[in-house]
């Protein structure tokens, strides 16, 4: 398992490929991957940049605990979570969440569970930098 | 005198113009009382989340000296 908060731009497919080298591909024939990138259009405005803040220590702890909970609920063997903080530009990756299992249902369901926990409980906050000024995003919509 | 460390994040940090401050505790008190003694003019909004030692708690959680309390708005990661 690897959980990391990144302050620099990352290429999620490259990160996935690198991490995959240490995952036993024979024992983990199913892999579910979610990649979230920065949106340029939000609430009718063009977003020029995103600023992402987190609570160092607690963010990692919430993510670790959510993986433990996912391991309790599903037969999953490995998890990779990478999440950006700092200044992010349109189309750059914000989050990579990958889950490995023997059967597809476990990794697909655990992946969805983990992204929902990440969005509803992990202490991250987004501020949008618009042409017109700045605004904090006030809440995440569950399941969207 | 035992102290607690109080942290603020996101929009709340900007509104208070403060990321971190210390508070001297006479006796153990609830996190709601911690907020009240630091911000007597400002009601603790219903949607503000609270953590003690990096775990979510409710406003009536009792905090002791040496602990870390954090107040922050709803989270918006992912």
mmCIF file of C-alpha atoms in Angstrom:
data_model
loop_
_atom_site.group_PDB
_atom_site.id
_atom_site.type_symbol
_atom_site.label_atom_id
_atom_site.label_comp_id
_atom_site.label_asym_id
_atom_site.label_seq_id
_atom_site.Cartn_x
_atom_site.Cartn_y
_atom_site.Cartn_z
ATOM 1 C CA UNK A 1 0.000 0.000 0.000
ATOM 2 C CA UNK A 2 1.193 3.507 -0.760
ATOM 3 C CA UNK A 3 -0.472 6.795 0.194
ATOM 4 C CA UNK A 4 1.295 9.976 -0.743
ATOM 5 C CA UNK A 5 0.510 13.696 -0.819
ATOM 6 C CA UNK A 6 2.375 15.358 -3.695
ATOM 7 C CA UNK A 7 3.354 19.012 -4.004
ATOM 8 C CA UNK A 8 4.506 18.745 -7.647
ATOM 9 C CA UNK A 9 2.741 17.841 -10.910
ATOM 10 C CA UNK A 10 2.631 14.085 -11.547
ATOM 11 C CA UNK A 11 1.714 11.891 -14.488
ATOM 12 C CA UNK A 12 -0.788 9.325 -13.103
ATOM 13 C CA UNK A 13 -0.270 6.650 -15.753
ATOM 14 C CA UNK A 14 3.476 6.791 -15.256
ATOM 15 C CA UNK A 15 3.042 6.628 -11.470
ATOM 16 C CA UNK A 16 0.717 3.656 -11.923
ATOM 17 C CA UNK A 17 3.206 1.872 -14.160
ATOM 18 C CA UNK A 18 6.018 2.444 -11.656
ATOM 19 C CA UNK A 19 4.000 1.205 -8.711
ATOM 20 C CA UNK A 20 2.676 -1.780 -10.653
ATOM 21 C CA UNK A 21 6.182 -3.231 -10.818
ATOM 22 C CA UNK A 22 5.924 -4.110 -7.136
ATOM 23 C CA UNK A 23 2.403 -5.566 -7.396
ATOM 24 C CA UNK A 24 2.145 -9.291 -8.006
ATOM 25 C CA UNK A 25 0.313 -9.329 -11.360
ATOM 26 C CA UNK A 26 -0.290 -13.069 -11.203
ATOM 27 C CA UNK A 27 -2.081 -12.918 -7.858
ATOM 28 C CA UNK A 28 -3.902 -9.651 -8.697
ATOM 29 C CA UNK A 29 -5.638 -10.136 -11.988
ATOM 30 C CA UNK A 30 -8.054 -7.232 -11.421
ATOM 31 C CA UNK A 31 -7.042 -3.575 -11.142
ATOM 32 C CA UNK A 32 -9.469 -0.684 -10.868
ATOM 33 C CA UNK A 33 -8.102 2.820 -11.462
ATOM 34 C CA UNK A 34 -9.621 6.252 -10.895
ATOM 35 C CA UNK A 35 -7.909 9.432 -12.080
ATOM 36 C CA UNK A 36 -9.321 12.850 -11.225
ATOM 37 C CA UNK A 37 -8.090 15.941 -13.054
ATOM 38 C CA UNK A 38 -8.657 19.651 -12.640
ATOM 39 C CA UNK A 39 -11.775 21.013 -14.337
ATOM 40 C CA UNK A 40 -11.535 24.287 -16.219
ATOM 41 C CA UNK A 41 -15.264 25.096 -16.165
ATOM 42 C CA UNK A 42 -17.070 25.253 -12.832
ATOM 43 C CA UNK A 43 -20.336 26.978 -11.892
ATOM 44 C CA UNK A 44 -20.295 29.023 -15.079
ATOM 45 C CA UNK A 45 -16.761 30.374 -14.613
ATOM 46 C CA UNK A 46 -13.435 29.610 -16.206
ATOM 47 C CA UNK A 47 -11.050 28.407 -13.516
ATOM 48 C CA UNK A 48 -7.467 29.451 -14.233
ATOM 49 C CA UNK A 49 -5.835 27.592 -11.385
ATOM 50 C CA UNK A 50 -6.681 25.553 -8.338
ATOM 51 C CA UNK A 51 -5.075 25.827 -4.907
ATOM 52 C CA UNK A 52 -5.328 22.702 -2.767
ATOM 53 C CA UNK A 53 -4.669 22.773 0.967
ATOM 54 C CA UNK A 54 -4.519 19.814 3.362
ATOM 55 C CA UNK A 55 -4.042 18.983 7.035
ATOM 56 C CA UNK A 56 -0.624 17.278 7.096
ATOM 57 C CA UNK A 57 -0.790 14.108 9.165
ATOM 58 C CA UNK A 58 -4.571 13.901 9.495
ATOM 59 C CA UNK A 59 -5.099 13.605 5.731
ATOM 60 C CA UNK A 60 -2.759 10.610 5.523
ATOM 61 C CA UNK A 61 -4.336 9.096 8.652
ATOM 62 C CA UNK A 62 -7.907 9.340 7.263
ATOM 63 C CA UNK A 63 -6.775 7.775 3.976
ATOM 64 C CA UNK A 64 -4.890 4.960 5.760
ATOM 65 C CA UNK A 65 -7.924 4.209 7.946
ATOM 66 C CA UNK A 66 -10.223 4.182 4.902
ATOM 67 C CA UNK A 67 -7.960 1.625 3.215
ATOM 68 C CA UNK A 68 -8.084 -0.553 6.356
ATOM 69 C CA UNK A 69 -11.891 -0.315 6.258
ATOM 70 C CA UNK A 70 -11.920 -1.201 2.538
ATOM 71 C CA UNK A 71 -9.686 -4.217 3.284
ATOM 72 C CA UNK A 72 -12.192 -5.327 5.902
ATOM 73 C CA UNK A 73 -15.114 -5.078 3.448
ATOM 74 C CA UNK A 74 -13.541 -6.441 0.250
ATOM 75 C CA UNK A 75 -10.870 -8.913 -0.790
ATOM 76 C CA UNK A 76 -8.311 -6.375 -1.980
ATOM 77 C CA UNK A 77 -4.562 -6.893 -1.969
ATOM 78 C CA UNK A 78 -2.991 -3.542 -2.755
ATOM 79 C CA UNK A 79 -3.919 0.159 -2.915
ATOM 80 C CA UNK A 80 -2.153 3.197 -4.341
ATOM 81 C CA UNK A 81 -3.418 6.705 -3.522
ATOM 82 C CA UNK A 82 -1.618 9.801 -4.798
ATOM 83 C CA UNK A 83 -3.160 13.249 -4.204
ATOM 84 C CA UNK A 84 -1.871 16.678 -5.182
ATOM 85 C CA UNK A 85 -1.727 19.782 -3.013
ATOM 86 C CA UNK A 86 -0.553 23.300 -3.884
ATOM 87 C CA UNK A 87 -1.070 25.101 -7.208
ATOM 88 C CA UNK A 88 -2.719 22.979 -9.921
ATOM 89 C CA UNK A 89 -3.331 23.926 -13.559
ATOM 90 C CA UNK A 90 -6.263 22.840 -15.787
ATOM 91 C CA UNK A 91 -6.110 19.167 -16.879
ATOM 92 C CA UNK A 92 -3.367 18.327 -14.364
ATOM 93 C CA UNK A 93 -4.026 15.250 -12.251
ATOM 94 C CA UNK A 94 -5.356 15.834 -8.732
ATOM 95 C CA UNK A 95 -5.848 12.242 -7.614
ATOM 96 C CA UNK A 96 -4.872 8.731 -8.626
ATOM 97 C CA UNK A 97 -6.582 5.866 -6.826
ATOM 98 C CA UNK A 98 -5.774 2.305 -7.814
ATOM 99 C CA UNK A 99 -6.944 -0.925 -6.200
ATOM 100 C CA UNK A 100 -5.756 -4.460 -6.954
ATOM 101 C CA UNK A 101 -7.669 -7.679 -6.288
ATOM 102 C CA UNK A 102 -8.219 -11.164 -7.649
ATOM 103 C CA UNK A 103 -11.786 -10.520 -8.833
ATOM 104 C CA UNK A 104 -13.115 -7.343 -10.457
ATOM 105 C CA UNK A 105 -16.036 -6.662 -8.102
ATOM 106 C CA UNK A 106 -13.694 -6.217 -5.126
ATOM 107 C CA UNK A 107 -11.401 -3.683 -6.759
ATOM 108 C CA UNK A 108 -14.218 -1.761 -8.503
ATOM 109 C CA UNK A 109 -16.366 -1.480 -5.360
ATOM 110 C CA UNK A 110 -13.413 -0.706 -3.075
ATOM 111 C CA UNK A 111 -12.219 1.969 -5.494
ATOM 112 C CA UNK A 112 -15.600 3.714 -5.440
ATOM 113 C CA UNK A 113 -15.788 3.432 -1.642
ATOM 114 C CA UNK A 114 -12.301 4.947 -1.268
ATOM 115 C CA UNK A 115 -12.932 7.876 -3.609
ATOM 116 C CA UNK A 116 -16.177 8.671 -1.750
ATOM 117 C CA UNK A 117 -14.351 8.614 1.630
ATOM 118 C CA UNK A 118 -11.586 10.733 0.143
ATOM 119 C CA UNK A 119 -14.120 13.295 -1.039
ATOM 120 C CA UNK A 120 -16.225 13.348 2.135
ATOM 121 C CA UNK A 121 -13.729 12.814 5.007
ATOM 122 C CA UNK A 122 -10.113 13.423 3.964
ATOM 123 C CA UNK A 123 -9.138 16.965 5.021
ATOM 124 C CA UNK A 124 -8.387 18.706 1.713
ATOM 125 C CA UNK A 125 -9.753 22.100 0.645
ATOM 126 C CA UNK A 126 -9.898 23.585 -2.861
ATOM 127 C CA UNK A 127 -9.765 27.231 -3.782
ATOM 128 C CA UNK A 128 -10.475 28.279 -7.353
ATOM 129 C CA UNK A 129 -8.491 31.107 -8.918
ATOM 130 C CA UNK A 130 -10.743 32.834 -11.471
ATOM 131 C CA UNK A 131 -10.204 35.848 -13.709
ATOM 132 C CA UNK A 132 -12.732 37.614 -11.459
ATOM 133 C CA UNK A 133 -10.992 36.679 -8.192
ATOM 134 C CA UNK A 134 -10.782 33.683 -5.850
ATOM 135 C CA UNK A 135 -13.396 31.426 -4.252
ATOM 136 C CA UNK A 136 -13.257 28.433 -1.930
ATOM 137 C CA UNK A 137 -15.328 25.432 -2.985
ATOM 138 C CA UNK A 138 -17.840 25.021 -0.172
ATOM 139 C CA UNK A 139 -18.693 21.328 -0.430
ATOM 140 C CA UNK A 140 -18.306 18.179 -2.503
ATOM 141 C CA UNK A 141 -21.403 16.586 -3.992
ATOM 142 C CA UNK A 142 -21.582 12.924 -2.927
ATOM 143 C CA UNK A 143 -21.426 10.331 -5.667
ATOM 144 C CA UNK A 144 -20.808 12.686 -8.597
ATOM 145 C CA UNK B 1 0.094 25.991 32.556
ATOM 146 C CA UNK B 2 -0.884 23.229 30.082
ATOM 147 C CA UNK B 3 -1.441 24.485 26.561
ATOM 148 C CA UNK B 4 -3.330 23.205 23.560
ATOM 149 C CA UNK B 5 -2.490 23.953 19.970
ATOM 150 C CA UNK B 6 -5.414 25.152 17.824
ATOM 151 C CA UNK B 7 -5.273 24.883 14.025
ATOM 152 C CA UNK B 8 -7.501 26.346 11.292
ATOM 153 C CA UNK B 9 -7.671 25.365 7.626
ATOM 154 C CA UNK B 10 -9.131 26.474 4.304
ATOM 155 C CA UNK B 11 -11.573 29.342 4.164
ATOM 156 C CA UNK B 12 -11.790 29.476 7.973
ATOM 157 C CA UNK B 13 -8.006 30.020 8.200
ATOM 158 C CA UNK B 14 -8.343 32.924 5.770
ATOM 159 C CA UNK B 15 -11.366 34.435 7.532
ATOM 160 C CA UNK B 16 -9.619 34.335 10.911
ATOM 161 C CA UNK B 17 -6.275 35.384 9.353
ATOM 162 C CA UNK B 18 -4.720 32.690 11.540
ATOM 163 C CA UNK B 19 -3.435 29.169 10.842
ATOM 164 C CA UNK B 20 -2.378 28.206 14.343
ATOM 165 C CA UNK B 21 -2.545 29.559 17.874
ATOM 166 C CA UNK B 22 -2.014 28.276 21.408
ATOM 167 C CA UNK B 23 -4.466 28.380 24.279
ATOM 168 C CA UNK B 24 -3.637 27.944 27.960
ATOM 169 C CA UNK B 25 -6.096 25.619 29.649
ATOM 170 C CA UNK B 26 -7.069 26.013 33.308
ATOM 171 C CA UNK B 27 -9.059 22.767 33.295
ATOM 172 C CA UNK B 28 -10.130 20.242 30.678
ATOM 173 C CA UNK B 29 -12.907 21.785 28.571
ATOM 174 C CA UNK B 30 -14.977 20.969 25.491
ATOM 175 C CA UNK B 31 -13.847 21.967 22.010
ATOM 176 C CA UNK B 32 -16.922 24.242 21.816
ATOM 177 C CA UNK B 33 -15.578 26.058 24.915
ATOM 178 C CA UNK B 34 -12.129 26.280 23.304
ATOM 179 C CA UNK B 35 -13.725 27.992 20.297
ATOM 180 C CA UNK B 36 -15.762 30.307 22.527
ATOM 181 C CA UNK B 37 -12.790 31.458 24.557
ATOM 182 C CA UNK B 38 -10.736 32.185 21.413
ATOM 183 C CA UNK B 39 -13.576 33.720 19.382
ATOM 184 C CA UNK B 40 -16.159 35.162 21.804
ATOM 185 C CA UNK B 41 -17.691 37.323 19.062
ATOM 186 C CA UNK B 42 -18.092 34.517 16.561
ATOM 187 C CA UNK B 43 -20.526 31.586 16.723
ATOM 188 C CA UNK B 44 -19.082 28.197 15.813
ATOM 189 C CA UNK B 45 -20.914 27.523 12.524
ATOM 190 C CA UNK B 46 -22.871 24.253 12.293
ATOM 191 C CA UNK B 47 -20.937 23.042 9.256
ATOM 192 C CA UNK B 48 -17.483 23.473 10.815
ATOM 193 C CA UNK B 49 -15.711 20.144 11.343
ATOM 194 C CA UNK B 50 -13.589 19.521 14.422
ATOM 195 C CA UNK B 51 -10.661 17.184 15.031
ATOM 196 C CA UNK B 52 -8.681 16.449 18.199
ATOM 197 C CA UNK B 53 -5.266 14.843 17.721
ATOM 198 C CA UNK B 54 -6.211 14.420 14.051
ATOM 199 C CA UNK B 55 -9.414 12.452 14.659
ATOM 200 C CA UNK B 56 -12.929 13.762 14.038
ATOM 201 C CA UNK B 57 -14.844 14.646 17.210
ATOM 202 C CA UNK B 58 -18.109 16.392 18.130
ATOM 203 C CA UNK B 59 -18.292 19.841 19.733
ATOM 204 C CA UNK B 60 -18.813 18.375 23.227
ATOM 205 C CA UNK B 61 -15.543 16.403 23.133
ATOM 206 C CA UNK B 62 -13.363 17.225 26.157
ATOM 207 C CA UNK B 63 -9.812 18.314 25.430
ATOM 208 C CA UNK B 64 -6.772 18.286 27.781
ATOM 209 C CA UNK B 65 -3.442 20.091 27.819
ATOM 210 C CA UNK B 66 -0.929 19.026 25.166
ATOM 211 C CA UNK B 67 -3.601 18.069 22.640
ATOM 212 C CA UNK B 68 -4.062 19.419 19.107
ATOM 213 C CA UNK B 69 -7.472 20.819 18.141
ATOM 214 C CA UNK B 70 -8.402 21.706 14.558
ATOM 215 C CA UNK B 71 -11.408 23.589 13.173
ATOM 216 C CA UNK B 72 -12.109 23.486 9.449
ATOM 217 C CA UNK B 73 -14.843 23.828 6.803
ATOM 218 C CA UNK B 74 -16.372 20.863 4.915
ATOM 219 C CA UNK B 75 -13.678 19.034 2.964
ATOM 220 C CA UNK B 76 -13.443 19.344 -0.830
ATOM 221 C CA UNK B 77 -10.637 17.050 -2.016
ATOM 222 C CA UNK B 78 -10.510 14.523 -4.814
#
